[in-house]
């Protein structure tokens, strides 16, 4: 990682971590909203633990405990979005989130494991920094461990290992047989909206989609870690996950993309935010509107959101609306980031655009 990351003072963070924390908080909100909607498909959320306890063995906590933990997750995620103490808040989020997994009777999905791993890294290293500061009171910063840099390293490697494991996990005959491949099953509905029949997708696009997915997941860690290609890696990762989001799957794509800023240098992060905040060119604005609008239409027709909104019992309309808006806004913002990276790459030889607002954000604690 870059030498510029500096010595930790308190629970220090910079713009890269702020970007990670904000996107991670959005992914957390989606995770919690989707969990509530899924539970209400089969009955009132207020009784979800007792209902699951009749079907399988659970930890035995009453629903009130589980609901309190999930509400704490939502509250802290909202605070991460609006308050500057994001590293401390994510350390705090680790406690109710990890406990809420014990109160979740369903299987632990891949995005849950990614969230738990990231929050565990933050909590363990954050507590270690606090303990060291308390025990080394009065010592100079030079003699202290740079826990913040270790936190960025740990989170970066967690992202890389997640992609490597995802590629390794797909090395099975079922995945590599197009008629039964989960990769083809995910992409086929999206292509069907574009007029491509499933048979054509299976027969002609099946193997390119399968091999392209596995190869990209295997090489993305290298692209993200290597300085000359990390911006390319960020774009390819976004382009890879946007179709998943268009099918209504927001949890894992949002959470894994949250790690991308941690691979950038501080100057690159500031320049990227500066470019994101200025008014885009007409071609980029039109492209964002077209691609974003197409994605929103695809999301509105995707099977997963439709099942959540139409099959739930006792569903609060406001909750469904918030979830739907979160899906659409996140997709459009990711399209904006992807197109900004493309425009930046085309002008890479130009002088970086000044970003005073990004600089002020990066200096916050």
Short mmCIF file of C-alpha atoms in Angstrom, two decimals:
data_model
loop_
_atom_site.label_atom_id
_atom_site.label_comp_id
_atom_site.label_asym_id
_atom_site.label_seq_id
_atom_site.Cartn_x
_atom_site.Cartn_y
_atom_site.Cartn_z
CA UNK A 1 0.00 0.00 0.00
CA UNK A 2 1.09 3.59 -0.46
CA UNK A 3 3.56 5.22 1.90
CA UNK A 4 1.40 8.34 2.05
CA UNK A 5 -1.11 6.75 4.37
CA UNK A 6 0.58 8.35 7.31
CA UNK A 7 0.64 7.64 10.99
CA UNK A 8 -2.63 6.91 12.78
CA UNK A 9 -3.86 9.43 15.30
CA UNK A 10 -7.02 8.37 17.02
CA UNK A 11 -9.34 6.50 14.68
CA UNK A 12 -7.94 8.47 11.74
CA UNK A 13 -9.30 8.08 8.22
CA UNK A 14 -9.02 9.86 4.88
CA UNK A 15 -11.06 10.32 1.71
CA UNK A 16 -10.48 6.74 0.53
CA UNK A 17 -11.89 5.33 3.73
CA UNK A 18 -14.78 7.83 3.66
CA UNK A 19 -15.74 6.60 0.18
CA UNK A 20 -15.51 3.00 1.36
CA UNK A 21 -17.60 3.71 4.45
CA UNK A 22 -20.37 5.56 2.59
CA UNK A 23 -20.83 2.87 -0.06
CA UNK A 24 -20.53 0.14 2.60
CA UNK A 25 -23.29 1.87 4.59
CA UNK A 26 -25.53 1.91 1.50
CA UNK A 27 -24.93 -1.82 1.08
CA UNK A 28 -25.77 -2.35 4.76
CA UNK A 29 -29.05 -0.47 4.38
CA UNK A 30 -29.97 -2.58 1.37
CA UNK A 31 -29.08 -5.76 3.27
CA UNK A 32 -31.29 -4.83 6.21
CA UNK A 33 -34.23 -3.65 4.10
CA UNK A 34 -34.10 -6.79 1.99
CA UNK A 35 -33.95 -8.96 5.12
CA UNK A 36 -37.09 -7.32 6.52
CA UNK A 37 -38.92 -7.63 3.19
CA UNK A 38 -37.97 -11.29 2.86
CA UNK A 39 -39.21 -12.10 6.36
CA UNK A 40 -42.51 -10.33 5.72
CA UNK A 41 -43.14 -12.50 2.68
CA UNK A 42 -44.15 -15.35 5.01
CA UNK A 43 -45.53 -13.47 8.01
CA UNK A 44 -45.23 -10.47 10.32
CA UNK A 45 -41.67 -9.35 10.94
CA UNK A 46 -42.47 -8.95 14.64
CA UNK A 47 -42.69 -12.76 14.94
CA UNK A 48 -39.93 -13.86 12.58
CA UNK A 49 -37.71 -15.61 15.17
CA UNK A 50 -40.59 -17.60 16.67
CA UNK A 51 -41.80 -18.51 13.18
CA UNK A 52 -38.39 -19.80 12.16
CA UNK A 53 -38.02 -21.59 15.49
CA UNK A 54 -40.92 -23.85 14.52
CA UNK A 55 -39.16 -24.86 11.29
CA UNK A 56 -35.52 -25.23 12.39
CA UNK A 57 -33.25 -24.89 15.38
CA UNK A 58 -32.38 -21.28 16.22
CA UNK A 59 -30.45 -19.49 18.94
CA UNK A 60 -33.68 -19.12 20.90
CA UNK A 61 -33.76 -15.33 21.17
CA UNK A 62 -37.16 -13.63 20.99
CA UNK A 63 -37.96 -11.60 17.90
CA UNK A 64 -37.64 -8.38 19.89
CA UNK A 65 -33.90 -8.99 20.32
CA UNK A 66 -33.37 -9.70 16.63
CA UNK A 67 -35.42 -6.68 15.60
CA UNK A 68 -33.46 -4.42 17.97
CA UNK A 69 -30.17 -5.62 16.45
CA UNK A 70 -31.36 -5.04 12.88
CA UNK A 71 -32.70 -1.59 13.75
CA UNK A 72 -29.33 -0.77 15.35
CA UNK A 73 -27.64 -1.79 12.08
CA UNK A 74 -29.92 0.56 10.13
CA UNK A 75 -29.41 3.46 12.54
CA UNK A 76 -25.61 3.18 12.56
CA UNK A 77 -25.51 2.84 8.76
CA UNK A 78 -27.49 6.08 8.45
CA UNK A 79 -25.10 7.79 10.88
CA UNK A 80 -22.15 6.64 8.75
CA UNK A 81 -23.72 8.49 5.82
CA UNK A 82 -24.14 11.79 7.65
CA UNK A 83 -21.43 11.96 10.34
CA UNK A 84 -17.65 12.32 9.85
CA UNK A 85 -16.55 9.68 12.42
CA UNK A 86 -17.01 6.84 9.98
CA UNK A 87 -14.24 4.53 11.11
CA UNK A 88 -15.45 4.62 14.72
CA UNK A 89 -19.05 4.13 13.62
CA UNK A 90 -18.16 1.09 11.52
CA UNK A 91 -16.32 -0.37 14.52
CA UNK A 92 -19.52 0.17 16.48
CA UNK A 93 -21.61 -1.37 13.68
CA UNK A 94 -19.59 -4.58 13.97
CA UNK A 95 -21.17 -5.42 17.33
CA UNK A 96 -24.90 -5.43 16.42
CA UNK A 97 -24.25 -6.76 12.92
CA UNK A 98 -22.28 -9.81 14.10
CA UNK A 99 -24.90 -10.46 16.78
CA UNK A 100 -27.69 -10.04 14.23
CA UNK A 101 -26.20 -12.91 12.24
CA UNK A 102 -26.85 -15.16 15.24
CA UNK A 103 -30.46 -13.97 15.15
CA UNK A 104 -30.72 -14.74 11.43
CA UNK A 105 -32.08 -18.27 10.96
CA UNK A 106 -31.27 -18.42 7.26
CA UNK A 107 -27.98 -19.42 5.68
CA UNK A 108 -25.12 -16.92 5.71
CA UNK A 109 -24.91 -15.52 2.18
CA UNK A 110 -21.67 -14.42 0.53
CA UNK A 111 -22.33 -10.73 1.12
CA UNK A 112 -22.99 -11.42 4.83
CA UNK A 113 -19.58 -13.06 5.10
CA UNK A 114 -17.94 -10.12 3.32
CA UNK A 115 -19.64 -7.65 5.68
CA UNK A 116 -18.74 -9.69 8.75
CA UNK A 117 -15.11 -9.99 7.65
CA UNK A 118 -14.74 -6.27 6.95
CA UNK A 119 -16.36 -5.22 10.21
CA UNK A 120 -14.27 -7.74 12.15
CA UNK A 121 -11.07 -6.29 10.65
CA UNK A 122 -12.20 -2.78 11.56
CA UNK A 123 -13.23 -3.72 15.09
CA UNK A 124 -10.14 -5.76 15.99
CA UNK A 125 -7.64 -3.23 14.64
CA UNK A 126 -9.64 -0.29 15.98
CA UNK A 127 -9.68 -1.77 19.49
CA UNK A 128 -5.96 -2.57 19.17
CA UNK A 129 -5.26 1.08 18.31
CA UNK A 130 -7.29 2.34 21.27
CA UNK A 131 -5.54 -0.08 23.65
CA UNK A 132 -2.11 0.93 22.37
CA UNK A 133 -2.90 4.62 22.72
CA UNK A 134 -4.13 4.08 26.28
CA UNK A 135 -1.08 2.06 27.29
CA UNK A 136 1.48 4.27 25.49
CA UNK A 137 0.13 7.59 26.70
CA UNK A 138 2.68 10.36 26.26
CA UNK A 139 4.79 8.47 23.71
CA UNK A 140 5.44 10.01 20.29
CA UNK A 141 3.45 8.93 17.23
CA UNK A 142 6.62 7.56 15.63
CA UNK A 143 6.76 4.75 18.18
CA UNK A 144 3.18 3.64 17.62
CA UNK A 145 1.83 1.07 15.20
CA UNK A 146 0.20 2.51 12.09
CA UNK A 147 -3.12 0.73 12.67
CA UNK A 148 -4.89 2.74 9.97
CA UNK A 149 -2.53 1.49 7.26
CA UNK A 150 -2.95 -2.05 8.53
CA UNK A 151 -6.72 -1.56 8.37
CA UNK A 152 -6.54 -0.51 4.72
CA UNK A 153 -4.25 -3.44 3.95
CA UNK A 154 -6.57 -5.89 5.70
CA UNK A 155 -9.66 -4.59 3.91
CA UNK A 156 -7.89 -4.58 0.53
CA UNK A 157 -6.79 -8.17 0.93
CA UNK A 158 -10.27 -9.18 2.06
CA UNK A 159 -11.63 -7.80 -1.22
CA UNK A 160 -8.92 -9.56 -3.24
CA UNK A 161 -9.43 -12.90 -1.50
CA UNK A 162 -13.19 -12.62 -2.01
CA UNK A 163 -12.71 -12.36 -5.78
CA UNK A 164 -10.17 -15.19 -5.79
CA UNK A 165 -12.51 -17.44 -3.81
CA UNK A 166 -15.43 -16.50 -6.09
CA UNK A 167 -13.42 -17.60 -9.13
CA UNK A 168 -12.25 -20.79 -7.40
CA UNK A 169 -15.79 -21.60 -6.23
CA UNK A 170 -17.00 -21.55 -9.85
CA UNK A 171 -14.55 -24.24 -10.96
CA UNK A 172 -17.16 -26.99 -11.18
CA UNK A 173 -18.70 -28.90 -14.12
CA UNK A 174 -22.16 -27.49 -13.39
CA UNK A 175 -21.01 -23.88 -13.70
CA UNK A 176 -19.17 -24.61 -16.96
CA UNK A 177 -22.20 -26.26 -18.60
CA UNK A 178 -24.23 -23.38 -20.12
CA UNK A 179 -27.73 -24.95 -19.81
CA UNK A 180 -27.28 -25.26 -16.03
CA UNK A 181 -24.76 -22.52 -15.31
CA UNK A 182 -25.74 -19.99 -12.65
CA UNK A 183 -23.79 -17.36 -14.60
CA UNK A 184 -26.00 -17.86 -17.66
CA UNK A 185 -29.10 -17.99 -15.45
CA UNK A 186 -28.21 -14.56 -14.04
CA UNK A 187 -27.51 -12.87 -17.37
CA UNK A 188 -30.21 -14.51 -19.52
CA UNK A 189 -33.17 -12.53 -18.06
CA UNK A 190 -31.33 -9.26 -18.66
CA UNK A 191 -30.53 -10.20 -22.26
CA UNK A 192 -34.13 -11.30 -22.74
CA UNK A 193 -35.20 -7.71 -21.98
CA UNK A 194 -32.97 -6.71 -24.92
CA UNK A 195 -34.70 -9.21 -27.19
CA UNK A 196 -32.11 -12.00 -26.96
CA UNK A 197 -33.84 -15.38 -26.44
CA UNK A 198 -32.50 -17.72 -23.75
CA UNK A 199 -31.63 -20.46 -26.27
CA UNK A 200 -29.45 -18.03 -28.21
CA UNK A 201 -27.77 -16.91 -24.97
CA UNK A 202 -27.07 -20.50 -23.92
CA UNK A 203 -25.84 -21.71 -27.31
CA UNK A 204 -23.77 -18.73 -28.44
CA UNK A 205 -22.96 -16.61 -25.38
CA UNK A 206 -22.83 -19.27 -22.68
CA UNK A 207 -19.15 -20.16 -22.81
CA UNK A 208 -17.89 -16.58 -23.35
CA UNK A 209 -19.96 -15.42 -20.36
CA UNK A 210 -18.75 -18.27 -18.15
CA UNK A 211 -15.05 -18.07 -19.00
CA UNK A 212 -15.11 -14.27 -19.01
CA UNK A 213 -16.63 -14.19 -15.52
CA UNK A 214 -14.17 -16.65 -14.01
CA UNK A 215 -11.13 -15.03 -15.65
CA UNK A 216 -12.19 -11.52 -14.64
CA UNK A 217 -12.78 -12.53 -11.02
CA UNK A 218 -9.37 -14.21 -10.96
CA UNK A 219 -7.43 -11.25 -12.40
CA UNK A 220 -9.32 -8.36 -10.76
CA UNK A 221 -7.18 -8.52 -7.57
CA UNK A 222 -4.02 -8.10 -9.66
CA UNK A 223 -5.55 -5.21 -11.63
CA UNK A 224 -6.64 -3.46 -8.43
CA UNK A 225 -3.33 -3.89 -6.60
CA UNK A 226 -1.03 -2.93 -9.50
CA UNK A 227 -0.66 0.86 -9.76
CA UNK A 228 -0.75 1.17 -13.60
CA UNK A 229 -3.99 -0.84 -13.88
CA UNK A 230 -5.99 -0.09 -10.73
CA UNK A 231 -8.25 2.49 -12.39
CA UNK A 232 -8.86 -0.02 -15.19
CA UNK A 233 -9.60 -2.62 -12.53
CA UNK A 234 -12.13 -0.31 -10.89
CA UNK A 235 -13.90 0.25 -14.22
CA UNK A 236 -13.93 -3.45 -15.15
CA UNK A 237 -15.27 -4.33 -11.72
CA UNK A 238 -18.07 -1.78 -12.04
CA UNK A 239 -18.90 -2.95 -15.57
CA UNK A 240 -18.95 -6.53 -14.29
CA UNK A 241 -21.30 -5.81 -11.37
CA UNK A 242 -23.71 -3.39 -13.08
CA UNK A 243 -25.62 -6.20 -14.90
CA UNK A 244 -26.05 -7.95 -11.54
CA UNK A 245 -27.52 -4.77 -10.10
CA UNK A 246 -29.80 -4.41 -13.13
CA UNK A 247 -31.29 -7.77 -12.16
CA UNK A 248 -32.13 -6.42 -8.71
CA UNK A 249 -29.12 -7.89 -6.88
CA UNK A 250 -27.68 -4.94 -4.97
CA UNK A 251 -26.15 -6.39 -1.80
CA UNK A 252 -22.94 -8.10 -2.95
CA UNK A 253 -22.15 -5.75 -5.90
CA UNK A 254 -22.51 -2.65 -3.74
CA UNK A 255 -20.48 -4.06 -0.86
CA UNK A 256 -17.59 -5.34 -2.98
CA UNK A 257 -17.38 -2.10 -5.00
CA UNK A 258 -17.12 -0.22 -1.70
CA UNK A 259 -13.59 -1.62 -1.33
CA UNK A 260 -12.32 -0.16 -4.63
CA UNK A 261 -11.32 3.30 -3.28
CA UNK A 262 -8.99 1.61 -0.78
CA UNK A 263 -6.73 0.55 -3.68
CA UNK A 264 -6.31 4.13 -4.95
CA UNK A 265 -3.70 6.65 -3.93
CA UNK A 266 -5.01 9.65 -2.01
CA UNK A 267 -4.35 11.90 -5.03
CA UNK A 268 -6.30 9.55 -7.31
CA UNK A 269 -9.21 9.44 -4.87
CA UNK A 270 -9.31 13.25 -4.67
CA UNK A 271 -9.09 13.61 -8.44
CA UNK A 272 -11.85 11.04 -8.95
CA UNK A 273 -14.20 12.76 -6.51
CA UNK A 274 -13.41 16.10 -8.14
CA UNK A 275 -14.38 14.72 -11.54
CA UNK A 276 -17.54 13.16 -10.12
CA UNK A 277 -18.67 16.45 -8.60
CA UNK A 278 -18.26 18.67 -11.67
CA UNK A 279 -21.03 18.92 -14.26
CA UNK A 280 -20.42 16.16 -16.86
CA UNK A 281 -20.06 16.73 -20.57
CA UNK A 282 -23.15 16.38 -22.76
CA UNK A 283 -22.15 12.92 -24.14
CA UNK A 284 -21.44 11.60 -20.64
CA UNK A 285 -24.67 13.10 -19.28
CA UNK A 286 -26.71 11.53 -22.08
CA UNK A 287 -24.93 8.18 -21.64
CA UNK A 288 -25.59 8.23 -17.90
CA UNK A 289 -29.26 9.04 -18.48
CA UNK A 290 -29.70 6.30 -21.10
CA UNK A 291 -27.81 3.56 -19.28
CA UNK A 292 -29.16 4.56 -15.89
CA UNK A 293 -32.72 4.71 -17.20
CA UNK A 294 -32.37 1.33 -18.89
CA UNK A 295 -31.02 -0.10 -15.64
CA UNK A 296 -33.93 1.30 -13.62
CA UNK A 297 -36.39 -0.24 -16.10
CA UNK A 298 -34.59 -3.59 -15.85
CA UNK A 299 -34.62 -3.41 -12.05
CA UNK A 300 -38.36 -2.68 -12.06
CA UNK A 301 -38.92 -5.89 -14.06
CA UNK A 302 -36.39 -8.07 -12.23
CA UNK A 303 -37.71 -11.17 -10.48
CA UNK A 304 -36.16 -10.57 -7.05
CA UNK A 305 -37.55 -7.07 -6.36
CA UNK A 306 -40.95 -8.02 -7.80
CA UNK A 307 -41.11 -11.02 -5.48
CA UNK A 308 -40.23 -8.86 -2.48
CA UNK A 309 -42.77 -6.17 -3.29
CA UNK A 310 -45.70 -8.32 -4.44
CA UNK A 311 -45.50 -11.39 -2.17
CA UNK A 312 -44.86 -9.82 1.22
CA UNK A 313 -47.50 -9.84 3.90
CA UNK A 314 -48.13 -6.78 5.97
CA UNK A 315 -45.60 -4.92 3.90
CA UNK A 316 -45.31 -1.21 4.62
CA UNK A 317 -45.49 0.66 1.28
CA UNK A 318 -42.94 3.20 2.50
CA UNK A 319 -40.38 0.46 3.16
CA UNK A 320 -40.84 -1.01 -0.31
CA UNK A 321 -40.52 2.45 -1.85
CA UNK A 322 -37.28 3.18 0.03
CA UNK A 323 -35.83 -0.16 -1.11
CA UNK A 324 -36.83 0.50 -4.72
CA UNK A 325 -35.41 4.03 -4.70
CA UNK A 326 -32.17 2.75 -3.14
CA UNK A 327 -31.80 0.22 -5.95
CA UNK A 328 -32.33 2.78 -8.70
CA UNK A 329 -30.21 5.58 -7.23
CA UNK A 330 -27.29 3.26 -6.48
CA UNK A 331 -27.35 1.87 -10.02
CA UNK A 332 -27.38 5.35 -11.59
CA UNK A 333 -24.52 6.54 -9.36
CA UNK A 334 -22.44 3.49 -10.26
CA UNK A 335 -23.07 4.17 -13.95
CA UNK A 336 -21.91 7.76 -13.38
CA UNK A 337 -18.72 6.54 -11.69
CA UNK A 338 -18.02 4.01 -14.47
CA UNK A 339 -18.45 6.59 -17.23
CA UNK A 340 -16.32 9.08 -15.29
CA UNK A 341 -13.53 6.50 -15.13
CA UNK A 342 -13.82 6.00 -18.90
CA UNK A 343 -13.64 9.75 -19.55
CA UNK A 344 -10.70 10.05 -17.16
CA UNK A 345 -8.89 7.23 -18.90
CA UNK A 346 -9.35 8.91 -22.28
CA UNK A 347 -7.81 12.11 -20.88
CA UNK A 348 -5.18 10.46 -18.69
CA UNK A 349 -2.41 12.59 -20.11
CA UNK A 350 -4.12 15.83 -19.09
CA UNK A 351 -3.46 17.70 -15.86
CA UNK A 352 -5.65 16.42 -13.00
CA UNK A 353 -8.74 18.51 -12.45
CA UNK A 354 -8.63 20.64 -9.29
CA UNK A 355 -10.92 19.36 -6.59
CA UNK A 356 -11.00 21.70 -3.58
CA UNK A 357 -14.11 20.05 -2.19
CA UNK A 358 -12.48 16.64 -2.43
CA UNK A 359 -9.41 17.97 -0.64
CA UNK A 360 -11.55 19.29 2.21
CA UNK A 361 -13.33 15.95 2.41
CA UNK A 362 -10.04 14.10 2.45
CA UNK A 363 -8.74 16.14 5.37
CA UNK A 364 -11.75 15.30 7.55
CA UNK A 365 -11.56 12.91 10.48
#
